[in-house]
Amino acid sequence: MLDDFMTRATLAGVGVAFAAAPLGCFVVWRRMAYFGDATAHAAILGVALSLTFQMSIFAGALAVALIMALTVTLLTGRGYAMDTLLGVLAHSALAFGLVAVSFLSGVRIDLMAYLFGDILAVSRADLVVIWGGASLVVALIAWRWSQLLTATLNEELAYASGFDPKREQLILTLSLAVTVAVAIKVVGVLLIAAMLIIPAAAARSLARSPESMALIAAAIGAFSAVAGLRSAYLFDTPAGPSIVCVAAILFACFSLIGWQSRPGA
Amino acid sequence: MHQESLKMSLVSVEGLSVRYGANTVLRHVDMTIEPGEIVTIVGPNGSGKTSLLRAVIGATKPDAGRVIQKPGLKIGYVPQKLHIDPTLPITVERFMRLTNPVSRQRCMDALDSAGVPDLLKRQMSQLSGGQFQRVLLARALINQPDILLLDEATQGLDQRGSAAFYQQIETVRRETGCAILMISHELHVVMSASDRVICLNGHVCCEGSPAVVASAPEYRALFGTGTGGALALYQHHHDHHHDHGEDPKEAAE
């Protein structure tokens, strides 16, 4: 069954959607959208380094994404204007990455694959990495769910309940780096943030609880992956962007429905 | 300070100093909270009130000195402001049970005694300011804490709302024997509802019963006579009720 490239692509897309859904909810609730962007863009630098030193792309992207995410976390709340700082970091990481890739001979053609993903070329080994990473992220978030939520609501409430919100922040940071690393192959560094934010945002108007929002986001993400791949196949469009387009259309539909059913809101 | 553990203070703060960068916000603060007492911290903006409360719960690391909690101390905390992002859907029930493994019945009872029954299934984002503060209070009380910490918990409530809120706190203390440590800007309430007042301005300026503090020169120096004098408010607060809603401090922090 895994011999079919479409089956492997679908499984890869669904795997990423499952990890991105609960994490994406926290990205939305905590207003970390730009943070996700910075981390994802930094990953292209990791790709360049991996190609230079001939190591696994996953490991290189993970390492650089993690360094970027930790840097941003460390700088948070130290008096910097966060959106400016993130804007600087996100785009300079991307620019440095692109320049670094250009130094490597013969990979210029492959660059598109890392910027926009190459989901149709997912191998069995990639599937293992994607599902392994996604399971790790889902397990981490499920394990710390209540604490993560409390820390998201209010830092002092977390301290008063006897746990350190900074550690919860670190768990999100780590999850983000892992998700970025596994999602490169599927949607590419430019659209990872979209996979995090759009399904979560689309789920908001349907959800009544944080848990249901994460589950609905997972369903929307998985549906987007399946339908996006299907339409990419039918219309011969790029796969990664097609997945994001489906998610965006769902977002628009659900928002309209939510807006209409909530008079005065 | 260190008697046998039965008589141990709930919280002892010893020689506490807190610094943010080059900015020292608290210097050599000593404070103890005993079971069942209501202690209020007053002081101008930037006097370190919130830093002191944060240090008590362990959210701010002391630069010098230490904070000792009685072993097994259960803390209920009502934050100054709790902003729930509109993208986060959460019901009152879910919010109350988030870190407290309690039954639904306990939630309903807690809401009942906070004066806001029937909110269980409501979304937090749909609550009014007064309902929100009462839900926060109910949540803080649900685990039967030994001490309740309130950081300007009545901010944004009108005078009737805040009077009712403090009445609720009195009731809580009477019924559960829970100690209360609060920051308040509402001097007339402080003066009538506290057992002890700590006047803070980077250090402890003066401390004692409301009447003692209100007549202390250090307190007068901080709050001046421009506020009408809190002692006068304390003594006449029944006939001059309409005067007292005014916050002596200007802008929010």
Coordinates of C-alpha atoms in Angstrom, one line a residue:
Chain A
M1 CA 0.0 0.0 0.0
L2 CA 2.9 2.4 0.8
D3 CA 4.3 1.8 -2.7
D4 CA 1.9 4.4 -4.0
F5 CA 3.3 7.9 -3.8
M6 CA -0.1 9.4 -3.3
T7 CA -0.7 7.2 -0.3
R8 CA 2.6 8.2 1.2
A9 CA 2.0 11.8 0.5
T10 CA -1.5 11.7 2.1
L11 CA -0.1 9.9 5.2
A12 CA 2.7 12.6 5.4
G13 CA 0.2 15.4 5.2
V14 CA -2.2 13.9 7.7
G15 CA 0.7 13.3 10.1
V16 CA 1.8 16.9 10.0
A17 CA -1.8 18.1 10.4
F18 CA -2.1 16.1 13.6
A19 CA 1.0 17.6 15.2
A20 CA 0.2 21.1 13.9
A21 CA -3.4 21.2 15.2
P22 CA -2.9 21.3 19.0
L23 CA 0.3 23.3 18.7
G24 CA -1.3 25.7 16.3
C25 CA -4.1 26.3 18.9
F26 CA -1.4 27.5 21.4
V27 CA 0.3 29.6 18.7
V28 CA -3.1 31.3 18.1
W29 CA -4.0 31.6 21.8
R30 CA -0.7 33.0 22.8
R31 CA -0.4 35.2 19.7
M32 CA 2.9 33.5 18.6
A33 CA 2.2 33.5 14.9
Y34 CA 5.3 35.5 14.1
F35 CA 7.3 33.3 16.4
G36 CA 6.2 30.3 14.3
D37 CA 7.3 32.1 11.2
A38 CA 10.7 33.0 12.6
T39 CA 11.3 29.4 13.6
A40 CA 10.2 28.0 10.2
H41 CA 12.2 30.5 8.2
A42 CA 15.3 29.7 10.2
A43 CA 15.0 26.1 9.2
I44 CA 16.1 26.9 5.6
L45 CA 19.5 27.8 7.1
G46 CA 19.5 24.3 8.8
V47 CA 18.8 22.8 5.4
A48 CA 21.8 24.6 3.9
L49 CA 24.0 23.4 6.7
S50 CA 22.8 19.8 6.4
L51 CA 23.5 19.8 2.7
T52 CA 27.0 21.2 3.3
F53 CA 27.9 18.7 5.9
Q54 CA 26.0 15.9 4.3
M55 CA 23.9 15.1 7.3
S56 CA 20.2 14.5 7.7
I57 CA 18.1 17.4 6.6
F58 CA 15.7 16.7 9.5
A59 CA 18.5 16.9 12.1
G60 CA 19.9 20.1 10.7
A61 CA 16.5 21.8 10.4
L62 CA 15.6 20.7 13.9
A63 CA 18.8 22.0 15.4
V64 CA 18.6 25.4 13.7
A65 CA 14.9 25.8 14.4
L66 CA 15.4 24.9 18.0
I67 CA 18.3 27.5 18.4
M68 CA 16.1 30.1 16.8
A69 CA 13.1 29.3 18.9
L70 CA 15.2 29.3 22.1
T71 CA 16.8 32.6 21.1
V72 CA 13.4 34.2 20.6
T73 CA 12.1 32.7 23.9
L74 CA 15.2 34.1 25.8
L75 CA 14.7 37.6 24.3
T76 CA 11.0 37.6 25.2
G77 CA 10.1 40.0 27.9
R78 CA 13.5 41.7 28.0
G79 CA 12.3 45.0 26.8
Y80 CA 12.7 44.5 23.1
A81 CA 9.8 45.4 20.7
M82 CA 8.8 41.8 20.0
D83 CA 7.2 42.1 16.5
T84 CA 10.2 44.2 15.2
L85 CA 12.7 41.7 16.7
L86 CA 10.8 38.7 15.2
G87 CA 10.5 40.4 11.9
V88 CA 14.3 41.0 11.9
L89 CA 15.1 37.5 13.0
A90 CA 12.6 35.7 10.7
H91 CA 13.6 37.4 7.5
S92 CA 17.3 37.5 8.1
A93 CA 17.3 33.8 8.9
L94 CA 15.6 33.2 5.7
A95 CA 17.9 35.5 3.7
F96 CA 21.0 33.9 5.3
G97 CA 19.7 30.5 4.6
L98 CA 19.0 31.3 0.9
V99 CA 22.5 32.8 0.6
A100 CA 24.1 29.8 2.3
V101 CA 22.3 27.4 -0.1
S102 CA 23.6 29.4 -3.1
F103 CA 27.1 28.6 -2.1
L104 CA 26.4 24.9 -2.6
S105 CA 26.8 23.8 -6.2
G106 CA 24.1 21.7 -7.7
V107 CA 21.3 22.2 -5.1
R108 CA 19.9 25.4 -6.5
I109 CA 17.4 23.4 -8.4
D110 CA 16.2 21.8 -5.2
L111 CA 15.6 25.0 -3.4
M112 CA 11.9 25.1 -4.3
A113 CA 11.5 21.7 -2.6
Y114 CA 12.5 23.2 0.7
L115 CA 10.7 26.5 0.3
F116 CA 7.4 25.0 -0.8
G117 CA 7.7 21.3 0.2
D118 CA 8.0 18.2 -1.9
I119 CA 5.3 16.1 -0.5
L120 CA 5.0 13.8 -3.5
A121 CA 8.6 12.7 -3.0
V122 CA 8.0 11.5 0.6
S123 CA 9.8 8.2 1.1
R124 CA 9.0 5.4 3.6
A125 CA 11.9 6.7 5.8
D126 CA 10.4 10.2 5.7
L127 CA 7.1 8.8 6.8
V128 CA 8.7 7.2 9.9
V129 CA 10.4 10.6 10.7
I130 CA 7.1 12.6 10.2
W131 CA 4.9 10.2 12.2
G132 CA 7.6 9.8 14.9
G133 CA 8.0 13.6 15.3
A134 CA 4.2 14.2 15.1
S135 CA 3.5 11.5 17.8
L136 CA 6.2 13.1 20.0
V137 CA 4.6 16.5 19.7
V138 CA 1.1 15.3 20.3
A139 CA 2.2 13.2 23.3
L140 CA 4.1 16.2 24.8
I141 CA 1.2 18.5 24.5
A142 CA -1.4 16.0 25.7
W143 CA 0.8 15.2 28.7
R144 CA 1.1 18.9 29.7
W145 CA -2.3 20.0 28.5
S146 CA -3.7 21.5 31.7
Q147 CA -0.5 23.2 32.6
L148 CA 0.0 24.6 29.2
L149 CA -3.5 26.0 29.2
T150 CA -3.0 27.5 32.7
A151 CA 0.3 29.1 31.7
T152 CA -1.3 30.4 28.6
L153 CA -4.1 32.0 30.6
N154 CA -2.0 33.7 33.2
E155 CA 1.6 33.3 34.4
E156 CA 0.9 34.0 38.0
L157 CA -1.9 31.5 38.1
A158 CA 0.6 28.9 37.0
Y159 CA 3.1 29.8 39.7
A160 CA 0.4 29.8 42.4
S161 CA -0.7 26.3 41.3
G162 CA 2.9 25.2 41.9
F163 CA 4.5 24.9 38.5
D164 CA 6.8 27.0 36.4
P165 CA 5.2 28.6 33.3
K166 CA 8.7 29.0 31.7
R167 CA 9.0 25.3 31.5
E168 CA 5.7 25.0 29.7
Q169 CA 6.9 27.7 27.3
L170 CA 9.9 25.5 26.7
I171 CA 7.7 22.5 25.8
L172 CA 5.9 24.6 23.2
T173 CA 9.2 25.8 21.8
L174 CA 10.5 22.3 21.5
S175 CA 7.3 21.1 19.9
L176 CA 7.4 24.0 17.5
A177 CA 11.0 23.1 16.4
V178 CA 10.1 19.4 15.9
T179 CA 6.9 20.3 13.9
V180 CA 8.9 22.7 11.7
A181 CA 11.5 20.0 11.0
V182 CA 8.9 17.3 10.0
A183 CA 6.8 19.7 8.0
I184 CA 9.6 21.0 5.7
K185 CA 9.1 18.1 3.4
V186 CA 5.3 18.5 3.3
V187 CA 4.6 22.2 2.9
G188 CA 8.1 23.8 2.9
V189 CA 9.4 26.5 5.3
L190 CA 7.3 29.3 3.8
L191 CA 4.0 27.7 4.5
I192 CA 4.6 25.9 7.8
A193 CA 3.1 28.7 9.8
A194 CA 0.0 28.5 7.6
M195 CA -0.5 24.8 8.6
L196 CA -0.2 25.8 12.3
I197 CA -2.5 28.8 12.2
I198 CA -5.2 28.3 9.6
P199 CA -6.7 25.1 10.9
A200 CA -6.7 26.4 14.5
A201 CA -8.2 29.7 13.4
A202 CA -10.8 27.9 11.3
A203 CA -11.7 25.6 14.3
R204 CA -12.3 28.6 16.6
S205 CA -15.8 29.5 15.4
L206 CA -17.0 25.9 15.8
A207 CA -15.4 25.1 19.2
R208 CA -16.8 25.5 22.7
S209 CA -13.8 24.2 24.6
P210 CA -10.0 24.2 24.1
E211 CA -10.0 20.5 23.6
S212 CA -12.7 20.6 20.9
M213 CA -10.8 23.4 19.2
A214 CA -7.7 21.2 19.0
L215 CA -9.6 18.2 17.7
I216 CA -11.6 20.2 15.1
A217 CA -8.3 21.8 14.0
A218 CA -6.8 18.3 13.5
A219 CA -9.8 17.3 11.5
I220 CA -9.7 20.4 9.3
G221 CA -5.9 20.0 8.8
A222 CA -6.2 16.4 7.9
F223 CA -9.1 17.1 5.5
S224 CA -7.1 19.9 3.9
A225 CA -4.2 17.6 3.4
V226 CA -6.3 14.9 1.7
A227 CA -8.4 17.4 -0.4
G228 CA -5.4 19.5 -1.2
L229 CA -3.4 16.6 -2.5
R230 CA -6.4 15.4 -4.5
S231 CA -6.9 18.7 -6.2
A232 CA -3.2 19.1 -6.8
Y233 CA -3.4 15.8 -8.6
L234 CA -6.5 16.8 -10.6
F235 CA -5.5 20.3 -11.5
D236 CA -1.8 19.7 -11.7
T237 CA -1.0 22.4 -9.1
P238 CA 1.8 22.4 -6.5
A239 CA 0.8 20.1 -3.6
G240 CA 1.9 22.1 -0.5
P241 CA 0.3 25.4 -1.5
S242 CA -2.9 23.5 -2.6
I243 CA -3.2 22.0 0.9
V244 CA -2.9 25.5 2.4
C245 CA -5.5 26.8 -0.1
V246 CA -8.0 24.2 1.0
A247 CA -7.4 25.1 4.7
A248 CA -7.9 28.8 3.8
I249 CA -11.2 28.2 2.0
L250 CA -12.4 26.2 5.0
F251 CA -11.4 29.0 7.3
A252 CA -13.4 31.5 5.2
C253 CA -16.5 29.2 5.2
F254 CA -16.4 28.4 8.9
S255 CA -15.8 32.1 9.8
L256 CA -18.8 33.1 7.8
I257 CA -21.0 30.5 9.4
G258 CA -19.8 31.5 12.9
W259 CA -20.3 35.1 12.1
Q260 CA -23.8 34.6 10.9
S261 CA -24.9 32.4 13.8
R262 CA -23.6 34.9 16.4
P263 CA -25.9 37.9 16.0
G264 CA -24.3 41.2 17.1
A265 CA -20.8 39.7 17.4
Chain B
M1 CA 9.8 33.3 63.4
H2 CA 10.6 29.5 63.6
Q3 CA 8.4 28.1 66.2
E4 CA 7.2 24.5 66.0
S5 CA 5.5 23.9 62.7
L6 CA 2.0 24.1 64.1
K7 CA 2.5 27.7 65.0
M8 CA 4.5 28.5 61.9
S9 CA 3.5 31.5 59.9
L10 CA 1.9 30.7 56.6
V11 CA 4.4 32.9 54.8
S12 CA 7.5 34.5 56.1
V13 CA 9.4 37.0 54.0
E14 CA 12.9 37.7 55.4
G15 CA 15.1 40.5 54.2
L16 CA 13.7 40.3 50.7
S17 CA 15.3 42.4 47.9
V18 CA 14.1 42.3 44.3
R19 CA 15.9 43.9 41.4
Y20 CA 15.0 44.2 37.8
G21 CA 18.2 45.0 36.0
A22 CA 19.6 48.1 37.6
N23 CA 16.3 48.9 39.2
T24 CA 15.8 47.9 42.8
V25 CA 12.1 47.6 43.5
L26 CA 12.2 46.0 47.0
R27 CA 14.8 46.5 49.7
H28 CA 15.0 44.4 52.9
V29 CA 11.3 43.6 53.2
D30 CA 10.3 41.6 56.2
M31 CA 6.7 40.3 56.5
T32 CA 4.8 37.4 58.0
I33 CA 1.3 36.3 57.4
E34 CA -0.5 34.4 60.2
P35 CA -3.4 32.0 59.8
G36 CA -6.8 33.7 59.4
E37 CA -5.7 37.4 59.3
I38 CA -6.5 39.9 56.6
V39 CA -3.4 41.9 55.6
T40 CA -3.5 44.7 53.1
I41 CA -0.5 46.1 51.2
V42 CA -0.9 49.8 50.2
G43 CA 1.6 52.0 48.5
P44 CA 2.0 54.3 45.5
N45 CA 2.5 53.1 42.0
G46 CA 5.9 51.5 41.5
S47 CA 6.3 50.8 45.2
G48 CA 6.9 47.1 44.6
K49 CA 3.4 45.8 45.7
T50 CA 3.0 43.4 42.8
S51 CA 6.6 42.4 43.0
L52 CA 6.2 41.4 46.6
L53 CA 3.1 39.3 45.8
R54 CA 4.9 37.7 42.9
A55 CA 7.8 36.9 45.2
V56 CA 5.4 35.2 47.7
I57 CA 4.1 32.8 45.0
G58 CA 7.6 32.2 43.6
A59 CA 7.1 34.0 40.3
T60 CA 9.9 36.5 41.0
K61 CA 13.3 35.3 42.2
P62 CA 14.6 37.2 45.2
D63 CA 17.9 39.1 44.7
A64 CA 18.6 38.7 48.4
G65 CA 16.7 37.3 51.4
R66 CA 14.1 34.6 51.1
V67 CA 10.4 33.7 51.1
I68 CA 9.4 30.7 53.3
Q69 CA 6.1 29.1 52.7
K70 CA 4.7 26.8 55.3
P71 CA 5.2 23.2 54.0
G72 CA 2.1 22.1 52.1
L73 CA 0.8 25.6 51.9
K74 CA -2.2 25.9 49.6
I75 CA -2.4 29.2 47.8
G76 CA -5.4 30.7 46.1
Y77 CA -4.5 33.5 43.7
V78 CA -6.7 36.2 42.2
P79 CA -4.6 38.1 39.6
Q80 CA -4.8 41.8 38.9
K81 CA -6.0 41.2 35.4
L82 CA -6.6 38.1 33.5
H83 CA -6.9 38.5 29.8
I84 CA -8.3 35.5 28.0
D85 CA -7.6 35.8 24.3
P86 CA -10.9 35.8 22.3
T87 CA -9.6 32.9 20.2
L88 CA -9.5 30.7 23.3
P89 CA -12.9 29.1 23.9
I90 CA -13.3 28.0 27.5
T91 CA -16.3 27.5 29.8
V92 CA -16.4 28.6 33.4
E93 CA -16.5 25.0 34.5
R94 CA -13.4 24.0 32.4
F95 CA -11.5 27.1 33.7
M96 CA -12.3 26.3 37.3
R97 CA -11.3 22.7 37.0
L98 CA -8.2 23.3 34.9
T99 CA -5.6 22.6 37.6
N100 CA -8.0 21.6 40.4
P101 CA -9.1 18.0 40.2
V102 CA -12.5 18.7 41.8
S103 CA -16.0 17.5 41.1
R104 CA -18.6 19.5 39.2
Q105 CA -20.6 19.8 42.4
R106 CA -17.7 21.5 44.1
C107 CA -17.6 24.0 41.2
M108 CA -21.3 24.7 41.5
D109 CA -21.0 25.2 45.3
A110 CA -18.0 27.5 44.8
L111 CA -19.9 29.6 42.3
D112 CA -22.9 29.6 44.5
S113 CA -21.0 31.0 47.5
A114 CA -19.2 33.5 45.2
G115 CA -22.7 34.8 44.4
V116 CA -22.7 33.8 40.7
P117 CA -24.6 30.5 40.4
D118 CA -25.7 29.3 36.9
L119 CA -22.5 30.4 35.2
L120 CA -21.1 26.9 34.9
K121 CA -21.7 26.4 31.2
R122 CA -21.1 30.0 30.1
Q123 CA -18.0 31.0 28.1
M124 CA -15.5 33.0 30.0
S125 CA -15.4 35.6 27.3
Q126 CA -19.1 36.3 27.8
L127 CA -18.9 37.3 31.4
S128 CA -19.2 40.8 32.7
G129 CA -16.4 42.4 34.7
G130 CA -18.0 41.7 38.0
Q131 CA -18.9 38.1 37.1
F132 CA -15.4 37.5 35.9
Q133 CA -13.8 38.6 39.1
R134 CA -16.2 36.5 41.1
V135 CA -15.4 33.5 39.0
L136 CA -11.7 34.1 39.6
L137 CA -12.4 34.3 43.3
A138 CA -14.5 31.1 43.3
R139 CA -11.6 29.4 41.4
A140 CA -9.1 30.6 43.9
L141 CA -11.2 29.2 46.8
I142 CA -12.1 25.9 45.3
N143 CA -9.2 24.0 46.7
Q144 CA -9.8 25.4 50.2
P145 CA -6.5 27.4 50.3
D146 CA -4.7 28.4 53.5
I147 CA -4.0 31.8 52.1
L148 CA -5.7 33.9 49.5
L149 CA -3.7 36.4 47.5
L150 CA -5.5 39.3 45.7
D151 CA -3.7 41.7 43.5
E152 CA -6.1 44.7 43.1
A153 CA -8.8 42.2 42.5
T154 CA -11.5 44.9 42.2
Q155 CA -10.0 46.9 39.5
G156 CA -12.6 47.7 36.9
L157 CA -15.5 47.1 39.3
D158 CA -17.8 49.9 40.2
Q159 CA -18.1 50.9 43.9
R160 CA -21.1 48.7 44.6
G161 CA -19.4 45.8 42.9
S162 CA -16.2 46.2 44.8
A163 CA -18.0 46.7 48.1
A164 CA -19.8 43.4 47.5
F165 CA -16.6 41.7 46.5
Y166 CA -14.8 42.7 49.8
Q167 CA -17.9 41.6 51.7
Q168 CA -17.5 38.3 50.0
I169 CA -13.9 38.1 51.1
E170 CA -14.9 38.8 54.7
T171 CA -17.4 36.0 54.6
V172 CA -14.8 33.7 53.2
R173 CA -12.4 34.5 56.0
R174 CA -15.2 34.0 58.6
E175 CA -16.3 30.7 57.2
T176 CA -13.0 29.1 56.2
G177 CA -10.5 30.8 58.4
C178 CA -8.4 31.4 55.3
A179 CA -5.7 34.1 55.6
I180 CA -5.9 37.0 53.1
L181 CA -3.1 39.0 51.7
M182 CA -4.2 41.7 49.3
I183 CA -3.1 44.8 47.4
S184 CA -5.6 47.5 47.3
H185 CA -5.9 51.1 46.1
E186 CA -9.2 51.6 47.8
L187 CA -8.1 53.1 51.1
H188 CA -11.5 53.3 52.7
V189 CA -12.1 49.6 52.1
V190 CA -8.6 48.8 53.3
M191 CA -9.1 50.7 56.5
S192 CA -12.4 49.1 57.4
A193 CA -11.7 45.5 56.3
S194 CA -8.1 44.8 57.3
D195 CA -6.6 43.5 60.5
R196 CA -3.2 44.8 59.5
V197 CA -1.9 47.2 56.9
I198 CA 1.5 47.2 55.4
C199 CA 2.5 50.5 53.8
L200 CA 5.1 49.8 51.1
N201 CA 7.3 52.1 49.2
G202 CA 10.3 50.0 48.1
H203 CA 10.6 49.1 51.7
V204 CA 8.1 48.7 54.5
C205 CA 7.4 52.3 55.6
C206 CA 5.1 51.4 58.4
E207 CA 2.9 48.6 59.5
G208 CA 0.2 47.9 62.0
S209 CA -3.5 48.1 62.6
P210 CA -5.4 50.4 60.2
A211 CA -5.7 53.2 62.7
V212 CA -2.1 53.1 63.6
V213 CA -0.9 53.1 60.0
A214 CA -3.3 55.9 59.0
S215 CA -1.9 58.2 61.7
A216 CA 1.7 57.3 61.0
P217 CA 3.8 60.2 59.6
E218 CA 5.3 57.9 56.9
Y219 CA 1.9 57.0 55.7
R220 CA 0.8 60.7 55.7
A221 CA 4.0 61.5 53.8
L222 CA 3.1 59.0 51.1
F223 CA -0.6 59.6 50.7
G224 CA -0.7 63.1 52.0
T225 CA -3.7 65.1 53.2
G226 CA -4.8 65.6 49.6
T227 CA -6.7 62.4 49.7
G228 CA -8.7 63.7 52.6
G229 CA -6.6 61.6 54.9
A230 CA -7.4 58.0 55.1
L231 CA -7.9 58.2 58.9
A232 CA -10.8 60.6 58.3
L233 CA -12.1 58.2 55.7
Y234 CA -11.8 55.4 58.1
Q235 CA -13.7 57.1 60.8
H236 CA -16.3 58.7 58.7
H237 CA -16.7 56.3 56.0
H238 CA -20.4 55.8 56.5
D239 CA -21.5 59.4 56.1
H240 CA -19.1 60.2 53.3
H241 CA -19.5 57.2 51.2
H242 CA -19.8 59.1 47.9
D243 CA -16.4 60.7 48.3
H244 CA -14.4 57.6 48.5
G245 CA -14.4 56.0 45.1
E246 CA -11.6 58.1 44.0
D247 CA -8.3 56.4 43.5
P248 CA -5.6 58.5 45.1
K249 CA -3.1 57.4 42.5
E250 CA -3.2 58.7 39.0
A251 CA -2.5 56.4 36.1
A252 CA -2.5 52.6 36.1
E253 CA 0.9 50.9 36.3

